Coordinates of C-alpha atoms (C1' of nucleotides) in Angstrom, one line a residue:
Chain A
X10 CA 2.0 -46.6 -21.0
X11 CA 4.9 -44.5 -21.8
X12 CA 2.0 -41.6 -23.0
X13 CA 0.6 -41.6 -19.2
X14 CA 4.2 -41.3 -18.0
X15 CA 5.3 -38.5 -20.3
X16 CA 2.1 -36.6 -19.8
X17 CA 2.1 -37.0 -15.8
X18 CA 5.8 -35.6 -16.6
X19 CA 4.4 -32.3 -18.4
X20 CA 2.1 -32.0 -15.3
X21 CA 5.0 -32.0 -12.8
X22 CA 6.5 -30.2 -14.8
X23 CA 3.8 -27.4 -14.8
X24 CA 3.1 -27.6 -11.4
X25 CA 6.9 -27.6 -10.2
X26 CA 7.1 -24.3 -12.8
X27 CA 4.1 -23.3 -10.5
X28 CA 5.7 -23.4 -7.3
X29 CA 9.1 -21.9 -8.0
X30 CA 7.5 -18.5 -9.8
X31 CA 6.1 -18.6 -5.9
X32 CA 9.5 -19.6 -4.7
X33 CA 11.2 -17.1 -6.8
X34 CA 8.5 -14.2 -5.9
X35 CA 8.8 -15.2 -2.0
X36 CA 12.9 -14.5 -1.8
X37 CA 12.3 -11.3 -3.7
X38 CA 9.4 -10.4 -1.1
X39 CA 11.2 -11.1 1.9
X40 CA 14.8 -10.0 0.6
X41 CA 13.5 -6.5 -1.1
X42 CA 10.0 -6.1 0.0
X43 CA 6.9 -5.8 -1.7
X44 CA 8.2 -3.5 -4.9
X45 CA 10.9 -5.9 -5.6
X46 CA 8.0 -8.3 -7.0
X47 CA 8.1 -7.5 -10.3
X48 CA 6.8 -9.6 -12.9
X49 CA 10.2 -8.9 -15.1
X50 CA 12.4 -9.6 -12.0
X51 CA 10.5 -12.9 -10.8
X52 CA 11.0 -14.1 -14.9
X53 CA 14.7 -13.3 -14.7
X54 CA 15.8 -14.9 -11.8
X55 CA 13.7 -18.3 -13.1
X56 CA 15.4 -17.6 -16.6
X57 CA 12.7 -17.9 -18.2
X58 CA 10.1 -15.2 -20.2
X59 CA 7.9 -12.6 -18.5
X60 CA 5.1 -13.3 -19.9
X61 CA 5.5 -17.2 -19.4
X62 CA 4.5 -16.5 -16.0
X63 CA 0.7 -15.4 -17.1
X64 CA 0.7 -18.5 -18.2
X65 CA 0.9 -19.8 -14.5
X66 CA -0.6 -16.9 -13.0
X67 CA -3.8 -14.8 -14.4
X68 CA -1.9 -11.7 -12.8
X69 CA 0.5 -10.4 -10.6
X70 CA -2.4 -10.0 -7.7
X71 CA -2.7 -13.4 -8.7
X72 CA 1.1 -14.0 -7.3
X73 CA 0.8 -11.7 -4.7
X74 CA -2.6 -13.9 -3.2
X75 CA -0.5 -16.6 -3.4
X76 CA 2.5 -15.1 -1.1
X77 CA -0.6 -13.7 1.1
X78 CA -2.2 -17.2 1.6
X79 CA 1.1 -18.8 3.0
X80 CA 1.3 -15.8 5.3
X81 CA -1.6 -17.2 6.8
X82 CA -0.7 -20.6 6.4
X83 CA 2.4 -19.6 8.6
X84 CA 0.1 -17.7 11.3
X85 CA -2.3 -20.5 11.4
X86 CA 0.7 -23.2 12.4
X87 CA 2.0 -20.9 15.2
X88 CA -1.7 -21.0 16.3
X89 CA -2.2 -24.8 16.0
X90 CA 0.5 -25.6 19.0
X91 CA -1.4 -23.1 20.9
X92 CA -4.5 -25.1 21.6
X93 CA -2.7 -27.3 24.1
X94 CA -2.8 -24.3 26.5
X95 CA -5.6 -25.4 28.9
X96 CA -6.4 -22.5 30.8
X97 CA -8.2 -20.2 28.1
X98 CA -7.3 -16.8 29.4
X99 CA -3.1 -17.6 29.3
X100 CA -4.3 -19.3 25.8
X101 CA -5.5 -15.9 25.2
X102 CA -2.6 -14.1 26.0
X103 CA -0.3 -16.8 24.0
X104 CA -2.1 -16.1 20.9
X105 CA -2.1 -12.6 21.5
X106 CA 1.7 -12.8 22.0
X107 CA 2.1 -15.1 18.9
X108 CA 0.4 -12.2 16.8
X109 CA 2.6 -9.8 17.9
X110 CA 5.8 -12.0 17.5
X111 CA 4.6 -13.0 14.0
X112 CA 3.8 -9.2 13.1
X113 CA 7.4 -8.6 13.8
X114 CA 8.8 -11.3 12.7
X115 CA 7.4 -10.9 9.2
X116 CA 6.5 -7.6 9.0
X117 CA 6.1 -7.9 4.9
X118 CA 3.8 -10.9 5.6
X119 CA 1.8 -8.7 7.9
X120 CA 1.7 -5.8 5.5
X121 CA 0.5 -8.2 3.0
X122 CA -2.0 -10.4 5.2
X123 CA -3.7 -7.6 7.0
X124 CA -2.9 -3.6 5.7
X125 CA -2.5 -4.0 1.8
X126 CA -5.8 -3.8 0.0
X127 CA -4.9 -5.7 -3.1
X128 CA -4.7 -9.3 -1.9
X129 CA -8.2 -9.1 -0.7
X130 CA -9.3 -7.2 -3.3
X131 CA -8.3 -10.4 -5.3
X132 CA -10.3 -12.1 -3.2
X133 CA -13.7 -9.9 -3.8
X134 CA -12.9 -10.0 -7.2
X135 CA -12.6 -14.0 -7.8
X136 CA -15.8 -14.7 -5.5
X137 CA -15.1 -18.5 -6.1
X138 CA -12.6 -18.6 -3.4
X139 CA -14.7 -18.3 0.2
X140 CA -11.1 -18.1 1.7
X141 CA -11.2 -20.4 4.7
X142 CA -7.7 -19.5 5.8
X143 CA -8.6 -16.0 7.1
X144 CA -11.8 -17.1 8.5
X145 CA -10.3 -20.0 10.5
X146 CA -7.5 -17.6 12.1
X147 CA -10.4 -15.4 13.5
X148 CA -12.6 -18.8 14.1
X149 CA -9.8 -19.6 16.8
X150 CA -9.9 -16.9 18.5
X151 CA -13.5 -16.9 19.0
X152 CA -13.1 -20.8 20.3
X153 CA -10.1 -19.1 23.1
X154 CA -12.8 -15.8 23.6
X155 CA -15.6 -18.3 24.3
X156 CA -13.8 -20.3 26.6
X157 CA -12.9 -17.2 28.8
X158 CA -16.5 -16.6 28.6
X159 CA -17.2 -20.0 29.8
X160 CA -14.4 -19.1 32.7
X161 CA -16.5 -15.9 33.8
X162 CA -14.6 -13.5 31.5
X163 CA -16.2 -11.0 29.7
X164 CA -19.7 -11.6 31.2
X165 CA -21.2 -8.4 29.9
X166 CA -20.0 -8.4 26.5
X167 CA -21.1 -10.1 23.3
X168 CA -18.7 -12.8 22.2
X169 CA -18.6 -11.8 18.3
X170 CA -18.2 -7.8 19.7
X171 CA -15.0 -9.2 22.0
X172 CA -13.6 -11.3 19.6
X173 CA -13.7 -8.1 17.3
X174 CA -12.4 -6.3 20.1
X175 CA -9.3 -7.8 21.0
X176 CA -8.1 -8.1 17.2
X177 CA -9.0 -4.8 16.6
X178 CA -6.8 -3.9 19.2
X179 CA -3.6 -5.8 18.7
X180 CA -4.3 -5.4 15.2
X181 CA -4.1 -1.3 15.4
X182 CA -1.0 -1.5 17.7
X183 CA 0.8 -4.0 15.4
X184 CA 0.1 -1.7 12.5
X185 CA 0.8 1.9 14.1
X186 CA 4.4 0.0 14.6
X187 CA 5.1 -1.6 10.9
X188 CA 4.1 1.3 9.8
X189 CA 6.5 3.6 12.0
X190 CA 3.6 5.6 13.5
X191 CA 4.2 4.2 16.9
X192 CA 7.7 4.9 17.2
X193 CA 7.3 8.6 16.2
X194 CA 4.2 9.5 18.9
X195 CA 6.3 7.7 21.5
X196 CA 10.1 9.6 20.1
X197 CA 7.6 13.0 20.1
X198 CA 4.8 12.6 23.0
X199 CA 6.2 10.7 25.3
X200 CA 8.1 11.6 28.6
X201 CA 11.8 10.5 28.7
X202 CA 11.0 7.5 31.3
X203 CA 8.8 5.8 29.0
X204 CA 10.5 6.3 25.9
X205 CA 11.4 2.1 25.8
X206 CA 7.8 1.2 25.3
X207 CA 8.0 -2.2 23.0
X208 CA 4.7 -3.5 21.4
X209 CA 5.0 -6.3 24.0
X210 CA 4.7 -3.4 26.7
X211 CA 1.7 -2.1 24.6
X212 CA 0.4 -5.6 24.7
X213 CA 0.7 -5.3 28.6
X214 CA -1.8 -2.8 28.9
X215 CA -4.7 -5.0 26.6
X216 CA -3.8 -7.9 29.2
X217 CA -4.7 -5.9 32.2
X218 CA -8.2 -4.5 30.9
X219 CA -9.0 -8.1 29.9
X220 CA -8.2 -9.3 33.1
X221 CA -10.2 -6.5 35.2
X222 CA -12.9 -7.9 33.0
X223 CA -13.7 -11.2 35.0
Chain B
X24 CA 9.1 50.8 -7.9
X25 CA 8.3 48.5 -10.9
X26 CA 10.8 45.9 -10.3
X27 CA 9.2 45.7 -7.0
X28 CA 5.9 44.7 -8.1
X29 CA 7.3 42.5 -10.9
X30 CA 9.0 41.1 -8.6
X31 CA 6.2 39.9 -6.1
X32 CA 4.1 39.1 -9.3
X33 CA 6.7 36.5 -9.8
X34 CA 6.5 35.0 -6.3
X35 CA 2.9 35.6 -5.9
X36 CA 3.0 33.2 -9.0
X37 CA 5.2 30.6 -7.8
X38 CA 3.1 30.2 -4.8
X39 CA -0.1 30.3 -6.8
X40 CA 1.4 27.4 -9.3
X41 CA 2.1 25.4 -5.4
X42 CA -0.8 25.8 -4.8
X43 CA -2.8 24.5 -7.8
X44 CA -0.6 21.7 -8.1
X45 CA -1.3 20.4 -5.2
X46 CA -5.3 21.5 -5.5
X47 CA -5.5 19.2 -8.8
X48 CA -3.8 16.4 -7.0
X49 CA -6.0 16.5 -4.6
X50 CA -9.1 16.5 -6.9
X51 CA -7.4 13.2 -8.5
X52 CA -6.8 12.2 -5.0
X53 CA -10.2 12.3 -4.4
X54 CA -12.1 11.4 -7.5
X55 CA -9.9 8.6 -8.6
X56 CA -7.8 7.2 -5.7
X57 CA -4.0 7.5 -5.1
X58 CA -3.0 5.6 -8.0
X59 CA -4.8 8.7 -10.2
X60 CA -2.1 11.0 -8.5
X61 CA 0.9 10.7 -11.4
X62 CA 2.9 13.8 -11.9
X63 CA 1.7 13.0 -15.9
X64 CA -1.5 13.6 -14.6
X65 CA -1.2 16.2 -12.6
X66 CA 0.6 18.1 -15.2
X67 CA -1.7 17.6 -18.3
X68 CA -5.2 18.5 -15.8
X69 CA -2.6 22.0 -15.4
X70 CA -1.5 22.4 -18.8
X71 CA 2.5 22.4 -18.1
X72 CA 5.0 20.2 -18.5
X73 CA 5.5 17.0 -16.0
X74 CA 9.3 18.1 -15.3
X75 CA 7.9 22.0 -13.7
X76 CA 6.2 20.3 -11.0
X77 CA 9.8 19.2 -10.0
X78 CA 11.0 22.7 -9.8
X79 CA 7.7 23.3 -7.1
X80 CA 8.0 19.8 -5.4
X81 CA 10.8 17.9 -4.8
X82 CA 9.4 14.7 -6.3
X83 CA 6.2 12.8 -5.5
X84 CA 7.0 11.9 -2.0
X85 CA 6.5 15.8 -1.7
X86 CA 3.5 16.0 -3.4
X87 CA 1.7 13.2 -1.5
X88 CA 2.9 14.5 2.1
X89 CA 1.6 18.0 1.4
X90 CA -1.5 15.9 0.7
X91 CA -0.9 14.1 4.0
X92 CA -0.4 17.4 5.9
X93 CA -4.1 18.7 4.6
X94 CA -5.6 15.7 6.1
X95 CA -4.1 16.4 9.6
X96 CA -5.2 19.6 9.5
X97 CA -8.6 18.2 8.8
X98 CA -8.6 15.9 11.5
X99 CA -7.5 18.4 13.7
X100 CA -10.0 21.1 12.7
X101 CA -12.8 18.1 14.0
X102 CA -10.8 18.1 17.5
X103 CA -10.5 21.6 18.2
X104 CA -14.6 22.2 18.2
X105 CA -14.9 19.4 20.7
X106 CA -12.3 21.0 23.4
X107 CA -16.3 22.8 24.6
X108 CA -17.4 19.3 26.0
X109 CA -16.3 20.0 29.4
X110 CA -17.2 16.0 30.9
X111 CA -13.7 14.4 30.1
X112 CA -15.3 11.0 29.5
X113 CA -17.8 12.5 26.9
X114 CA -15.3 14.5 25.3
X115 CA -13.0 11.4 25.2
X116 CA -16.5 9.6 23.5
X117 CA -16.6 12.2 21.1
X118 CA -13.7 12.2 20.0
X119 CA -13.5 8.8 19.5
X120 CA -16.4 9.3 17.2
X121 CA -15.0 12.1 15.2
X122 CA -12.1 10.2 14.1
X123 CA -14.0 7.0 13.0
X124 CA -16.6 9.8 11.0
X125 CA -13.7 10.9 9.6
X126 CA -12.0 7.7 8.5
X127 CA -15.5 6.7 6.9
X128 CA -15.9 10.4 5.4
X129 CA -12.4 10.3 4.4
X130 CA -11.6 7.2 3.2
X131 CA -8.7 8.0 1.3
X132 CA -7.5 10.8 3.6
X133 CA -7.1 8.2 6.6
X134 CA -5.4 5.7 4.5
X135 CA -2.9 8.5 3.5
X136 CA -2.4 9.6 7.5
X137 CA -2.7 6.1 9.6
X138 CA -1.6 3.6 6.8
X139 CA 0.2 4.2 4.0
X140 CA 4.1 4.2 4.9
X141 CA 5.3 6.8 1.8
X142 CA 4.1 9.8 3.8
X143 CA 5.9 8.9 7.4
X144 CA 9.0 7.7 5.0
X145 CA 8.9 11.0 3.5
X146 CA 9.3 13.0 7.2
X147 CA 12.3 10.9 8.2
X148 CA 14.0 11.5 5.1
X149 CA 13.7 15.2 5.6
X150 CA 14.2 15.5 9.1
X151 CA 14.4 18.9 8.9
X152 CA 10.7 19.2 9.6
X153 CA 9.1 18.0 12.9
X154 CA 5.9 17.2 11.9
X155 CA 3.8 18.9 14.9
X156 CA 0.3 18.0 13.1
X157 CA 0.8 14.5 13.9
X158 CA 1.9 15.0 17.9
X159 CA -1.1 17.9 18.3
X160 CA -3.7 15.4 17.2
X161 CA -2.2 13.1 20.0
X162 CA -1.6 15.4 22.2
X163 CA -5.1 16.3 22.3
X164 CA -5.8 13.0 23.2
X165 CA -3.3 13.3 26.1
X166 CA -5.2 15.8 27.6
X167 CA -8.2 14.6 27.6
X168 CA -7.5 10.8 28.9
X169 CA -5.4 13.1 31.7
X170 CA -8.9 15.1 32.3
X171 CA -10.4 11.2 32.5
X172 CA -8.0 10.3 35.0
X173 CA -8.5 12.9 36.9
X174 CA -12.7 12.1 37.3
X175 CA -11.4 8.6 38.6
X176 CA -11.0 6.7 35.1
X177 CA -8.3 4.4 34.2
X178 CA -6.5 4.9 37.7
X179 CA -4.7 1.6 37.3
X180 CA -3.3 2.5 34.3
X181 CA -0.4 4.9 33.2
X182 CA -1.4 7.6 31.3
X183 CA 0.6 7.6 27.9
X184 CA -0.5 4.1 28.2
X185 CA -3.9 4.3 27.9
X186 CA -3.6 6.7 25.4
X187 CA -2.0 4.7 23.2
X188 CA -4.3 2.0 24.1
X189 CA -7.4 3.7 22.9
X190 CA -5.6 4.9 20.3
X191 CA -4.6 1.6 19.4
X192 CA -8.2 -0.2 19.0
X193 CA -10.0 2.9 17.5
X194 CA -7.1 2.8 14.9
X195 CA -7.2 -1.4 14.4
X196 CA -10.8 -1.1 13.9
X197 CA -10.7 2.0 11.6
X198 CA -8.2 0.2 9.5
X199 CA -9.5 -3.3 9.6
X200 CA -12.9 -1.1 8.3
X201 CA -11.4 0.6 5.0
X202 CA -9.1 -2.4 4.3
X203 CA -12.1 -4.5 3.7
X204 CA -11.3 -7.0 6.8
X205 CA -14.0 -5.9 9.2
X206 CA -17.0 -6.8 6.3
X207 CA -15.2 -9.9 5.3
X208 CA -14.7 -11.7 9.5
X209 CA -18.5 -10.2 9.7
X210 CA -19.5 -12.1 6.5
X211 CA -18.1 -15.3 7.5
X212 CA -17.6 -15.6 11.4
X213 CA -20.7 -13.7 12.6
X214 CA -24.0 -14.7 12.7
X215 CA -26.8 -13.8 11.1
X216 CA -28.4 -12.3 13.7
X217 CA -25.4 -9.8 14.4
X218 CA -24.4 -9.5 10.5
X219 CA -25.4 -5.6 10.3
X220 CA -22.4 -4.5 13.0
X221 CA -20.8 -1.4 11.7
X222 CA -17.6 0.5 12.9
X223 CA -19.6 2.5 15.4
X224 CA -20.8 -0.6 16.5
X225 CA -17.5 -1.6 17.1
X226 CA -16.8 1.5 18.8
X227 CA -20.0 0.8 21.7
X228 CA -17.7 -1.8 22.6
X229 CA -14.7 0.4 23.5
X230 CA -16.8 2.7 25.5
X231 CA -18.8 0.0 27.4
X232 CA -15.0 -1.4 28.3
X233 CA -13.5 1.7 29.2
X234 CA -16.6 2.8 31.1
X235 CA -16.2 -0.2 33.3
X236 CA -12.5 1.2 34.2
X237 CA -14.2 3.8 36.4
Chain C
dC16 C1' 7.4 -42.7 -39.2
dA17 C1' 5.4 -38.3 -40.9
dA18 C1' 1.7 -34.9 -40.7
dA19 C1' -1.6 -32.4 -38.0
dT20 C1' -2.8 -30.7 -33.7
dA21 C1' -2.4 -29.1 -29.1
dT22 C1' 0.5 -27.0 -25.7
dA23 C1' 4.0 -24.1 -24.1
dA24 C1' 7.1 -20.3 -24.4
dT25 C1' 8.8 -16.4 -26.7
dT26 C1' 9.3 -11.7 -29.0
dA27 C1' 7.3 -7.3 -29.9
dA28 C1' 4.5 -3.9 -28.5
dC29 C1' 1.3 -0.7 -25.8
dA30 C1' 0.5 2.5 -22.4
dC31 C1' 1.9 3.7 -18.5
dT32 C1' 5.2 5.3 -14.2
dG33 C1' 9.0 8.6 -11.6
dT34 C1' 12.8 11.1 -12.6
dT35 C1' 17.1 13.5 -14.7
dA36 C1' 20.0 16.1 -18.1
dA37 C1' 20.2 19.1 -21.7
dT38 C1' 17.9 22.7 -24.1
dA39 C1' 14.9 26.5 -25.0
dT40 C1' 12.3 30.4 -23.4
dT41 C1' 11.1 34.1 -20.7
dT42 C1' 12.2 37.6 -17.3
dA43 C1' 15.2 40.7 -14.4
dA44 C1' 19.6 43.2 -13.9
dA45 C1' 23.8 45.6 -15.7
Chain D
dT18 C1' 20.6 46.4 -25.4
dT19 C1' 23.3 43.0 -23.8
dT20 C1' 24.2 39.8 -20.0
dA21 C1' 22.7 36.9 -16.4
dA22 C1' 19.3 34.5 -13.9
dA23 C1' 15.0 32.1 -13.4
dT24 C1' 11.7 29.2 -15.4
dA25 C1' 9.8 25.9 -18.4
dT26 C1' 10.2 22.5 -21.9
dT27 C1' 11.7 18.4 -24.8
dA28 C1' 14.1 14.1 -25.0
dA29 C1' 15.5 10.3 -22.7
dC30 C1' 16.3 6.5 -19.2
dA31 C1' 14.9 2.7 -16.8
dG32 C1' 11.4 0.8 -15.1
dT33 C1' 6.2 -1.3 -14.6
dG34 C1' 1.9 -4.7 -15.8
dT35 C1' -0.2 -6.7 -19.6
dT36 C1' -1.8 -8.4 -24.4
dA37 C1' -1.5 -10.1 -29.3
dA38 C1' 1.0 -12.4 -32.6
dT39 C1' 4.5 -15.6 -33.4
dT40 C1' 7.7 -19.4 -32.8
dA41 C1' 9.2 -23.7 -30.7
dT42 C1' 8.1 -28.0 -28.5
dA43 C1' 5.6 -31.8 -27.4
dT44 C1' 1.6 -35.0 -28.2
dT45 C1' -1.8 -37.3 -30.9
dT46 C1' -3.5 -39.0 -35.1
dG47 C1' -3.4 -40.9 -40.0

DNA sequence: CAAATATAATTAACACTGTTAATATTTAAA
DNA sequence: TTTAAATATTAACAGTGTTAATTATATTTG
């Protein structure tokens, strides 16, 4: 009796040990970016040996997948309320707002989730995973794509092509931004009036190609 | 009259040590990825001491933007050749395929221009410089979705606008490409029948959009 | 309860990284 | 030839991820 007890006690143990190395990394992440995850820095905050944490995590892309996977646990949720949208082109937009809102709101999530090679890398790497979380964000917005196709959007083009489409797009102006590209061709190339442009305004533009597309 | 020639012996030196710093980081570059470009590295390929490439670069951030410069002049070399197509709309269609061959060709290159942040970081810092490489390559653009809009194209919508727009998706499909994303959505979310899509795939879809914009 | 055995955590070490200060060497000027 | 300047080097600092060997702590067995 008291053997279960004390041994389900080493297993919280081990698994609350588990979670606050991912705790620990996460306030690092989002208080000093990315390079302030350091094995040595996660193991002093915790108090407790560098190396202890290899015996949580097989390595620090290990960690980092980990931080990467609630990023899209996060994304996800803001998707989930989104489904109550009836018509499927404002349902549309809302996601495509939600993106963008996300992507600035958490800019080291979205470096992580969608322009830093090693996470996925990770993910190549230990093939046993197949990785729903990524493939679910994407299945949703083929669900919303199909509907406007069912609505008499995007008659002439391939659902799987649009659905490509339309990420590839906010996904290219969301990175240009983190990554201060955008703010630099707009400070250099463009003309005084529209030096105010916001990603939102950017987003503008998408909306009205979309919607000539009916 | 010999101090003279001493004397620009010396400097023709200096610049020839510049130069082959920056030639072996680029072989490293190139053969082995960015992490392969260490000043250790680059020093022992040379023969001299780490510490003398400080006394040529000002530290790494240097090194890698001289790097980052090369590429643009790259990309820009592609550009120029194409200003013959006189049809805006096919020049606009081959640019748009010159820059995804070159982010396929050049891997590494594009990931050093469009994504990594150190190089952009680097040019703030030292705001001496203005960076023109990076506003001709969009500049060229410009001109040529101008020369669109002039044939009837993309009336509806502002110029730098659109530019950034197609900027935007060539960019977020480019990206999504060399990060790995693009084969790993195609791998799960598409189906079998459209499982060979490839970036210039991705591309037809732009052009069949922005066609539709006459 | 004590000894043997797993489990967990630690210390020490390796091979790297960028970068700076102090020192030595080589070259140009007085 | 001595002095001054430019150039290059060594030594060192403060980090990094990671592994092997060792110690401490529980758990199970005799």
């Amino acid at each position: 009796m008291s053997t279960i007890s004390t041994k389900d006690k080493r297993l919280k143990h081990k698994e609350d040990l588990r979670k606050k190395i991912l705790e620990v990394a996460k306030a690092l992440f989002l208080k000093h970016g990315y390079d302030a995850v350091s094995i040595r820095k996660i193991a002093e905050k915790i108090a407790i040996s560098p190396t202890t944490i290899y015996l949580y995590y097989k390595d620090k892309g290990d960690v980092i997948y980990a931080l990467h996977q609630e990023g899209f646990k996060m994304l996800s949720a803001q998707f989930v309320v989104l489904a109550s949208v009836e018509e499927p082109f404002e349902r549309l937009k809302a996601m495509g707002r939600s993106y963008i809102r996300f992507a600035l709101e958490n800019p080291d999530f979205y470096e992580l989730m969608f322009i830093m090679r090693d996470p996925i890398n990770f993910i190549d790497k230990d093939c046993s995973k197949e990785w729903e979380e990524g493939g679910q964000a994407f299945e949703s917005l083929l669900n919303t794509v199909e509907d406007c196709k069912s609505h008499g959007y995007f008659s002439q083009i391939d659902l799987h092509h649009m659905a490509l489409y339309i990420w590839s797009t906010i996904h290219g102006m969301c990175s240009l931004k983190l990554q201060g590209h955008l703010d630099h061709v707009v400070k250099t190339n463009f003309p005084e009036a529209e030096k105010d442009l916001t990603l939102e305004g950017a987003f503008d533009t998408l909306v009205l190609i979309l919607k000539s597309l009916k």
